[in-house]
Amino acid sequence: MAQGVWIVAEQRDGALRKISFELASTARKLADQLGTEVGAILLGSGIEGLAAQLGKYGVDKVYVGDSPALEPYVTEAHAMAAAKIIKENDPAILLLGASVQGKDLASRLAGKLATGLATDCIDVKIADGKLLAVRPMYAGKCFGEIVTSTNPQMASLRPNVFPAVENAKEAQSIKFDPAIDAAQIKSKVLEVQKDTSGKVDLTESNVIVSGGRGMKGPEGYAILEELADVLKGCVGASRAAVDAGWRPQKDQVGQTGKVVSPNLYIACGISGAIQHLAGMSSSKYIVAINKDAEAPIFAKADYGVVDDLFKVVPELTNACKKLLA
Amino acid sequence: MNIIACVKQVPDTEAQIKVKADGSGIEEGQIKWVMNPYDEYGVEEALRLKEKNGGDVTIVSVGPARAMETIRTALAMGADKGIHVCDPALDNADAYVTAAALAAAIKGMPCDVIFCGQRAIDDDSGQVGSILAELLGIPQLTLVTKLEYAGSSVKVIRPIEGAQLLVETALPCVVTAQKGLNEPRYASLPGIMKAKKKPVDVKNVAALGIAVEAKAKVAKTTPPPARPPGKIICGDDPAQKAVEVARLLREEAKVI
């Protein structure tokens, strides 16, 4: 019978990404409820040393697939290796990160294992011995509770939502042969162009300062950049601002952009069109600064300021600077 | 080139979504239906490849009878023919069943590139393109923002967190389109007239010979949890209000 709660850990350039610890902690919690073990699949080249770090967050067994063919990440190779070890061990539950790589791998694996997958979950629990995964649909306009009838029951977890909690276990590291058939790998990463701004991705940022039509033009964003710098956050944008060419597409928050859930989302000059609200409503705290007291964004805000953002934002930057000094 | 673009009909982004009282899904009565925005990028890229390299573009959609409008929209944009997989047995299809239906419809057709949207903005699963690629035994390139065709392969740009990847893949493959790939065209009036006469093959589950039992089921649909009412910071002085917000973020919310 299928048992065990497994994760696929995510590493890049030889370091585990934060989502891996969020996955490990969540898997630990589910495994304790089921009275079973936590397994982690770790794939890459020269990465065996990372296994102990997963133990720190509650993993009992780390299955290490170490091969030059697994670095850099290519969907087919990782899916092949993960599917092999999963089929050999038959876990009941399998969690991945809803990061770019995690989603790419999770969906391919769901196809390979012919099982059900709930994408981008914000809550997972055990109900009647089965995984119940809660996820936003229609970009958060409603939520679905997903139950999977096949094993492993798969879910990908939204980054930044599940806490990473230390829970030290003596993780046992188990090497396995990923058995990559090179003839079947049709894709090749030719180049990795790193973003040199030093900023994390919007979906991984704890603080997002976002601007909309009210910014009046691309130059208006300078004051948002300053506030974001003070708060060690990133700048986001509404669809209106991106479509106007004021900000790059990767900054767009909303139903046709990124869905984000930072600790703090500061919406400046954003009225709150439903398709924008969909992308940021799961933020822990929301501040809205807008001249229009009737703007729908205020209905979602924890703190609202009805005023000219060009006057409020620089003052907010100063006030934060003082508090953080 | 033989190019396939998969499309899905979804509620417009401006649509209010109301959950049915019994939690069994959403109320569909008032919804305006459109082509999934990410699928539009796929259709546009398919048309551009055809215009540059010759060939034809086939639109494939899984959906109820109304999805025919979306297929016609893609034909009006310039695609050549359509396949509509339409069967009440697919009403509760999950990503796996949808991908299996697409794969069964596509299998045997000559194809170089299959486009899908990176996700549909209704269920937001983002799985169909990858599962389709797996079922057809071909590679996938997800979240593509730039594509260059080079005969037997494509080179694409895929943004990931904090970087962009340049990836090359042998054809055939599945490409899932991300915003930024192109600017989709509008259908012209002559295009709309011509689309009415283009062939669309309607297929049901029996014709495709697929299993329709969903692997992941939506057991319950709920409205999003309501956020507690917020505070409006009052006063005339923007500076004072800013100081108060900073204080609340620090002392009450504890997020800075």
Tab-separated table of C-alpha atoms in Angstrom, chain B residues 3-7 35 43 46-47 57-61 70-75 79-84 109 200-201:
chain	number	residue	atom	x	y	z
B	3	ILE	CA	1.283	23.612	-36.363
B	4	ILE	CA	-1.352	22.888	-33.747
B	5	ALA	CA	-2.710	25.417	-31.274
B	6	CYS	CA	-4.841	24.242	-28.362
B	7	VAL	CA	-7.403	26.710	-27.066
B	35	MET	CA	-10.467	32.664	-25.564
B	43	VAL	CA	-2.495	30.992	-31.739
B	46	ALA	CA	1.343	29.586	-34.680
B	47	LEU	CA	0.059	32.001	-37.326
B	57	VAL	CA	-2.524	25.729	-38.372
B	58	THR	CA	-5.042	23.409	-36.714
B	59	ILE	CA	-6.986	24.576	-33.670
B	60	VAL	CA	-7.938	21.925	-31.109
B	61	SER	CA	-10.276	22.585	-28.208
B	70	THR	CA	-13.579	30.248	-29.500
B	71	ILE	CA	-12.480	27.857	-32.244
B	72	ARG	CA	-14.161	30.159	-34.806
B	73	THR	CA	-12.345	33.141	-33.286
B	74	ALA	CA	-9.010	31.400	-33.849
B	75	LEU	CA	-10.049	30.474	-37.406
B	79	ALA	CA	-6.018	29.337	-38.583
B	80	ASP	CA	-7.025	26.791	-41.235
B	81	LYS	CA	-9.144	24.158	-39.542
B	82	GLY	CA	-10.406	23.000	-36.185
B	83	ILE	CA	-11.094	19.964	-34.043
B	84	HIS	CA	-13.700	20.320	-31.324
B	109	MET	CA	-1.639	14.145	-37.189
B	200	VAL	CA	-14.254	21.980	-37.860
B	201	ASP	CA	-14.334	18.300	-37.013
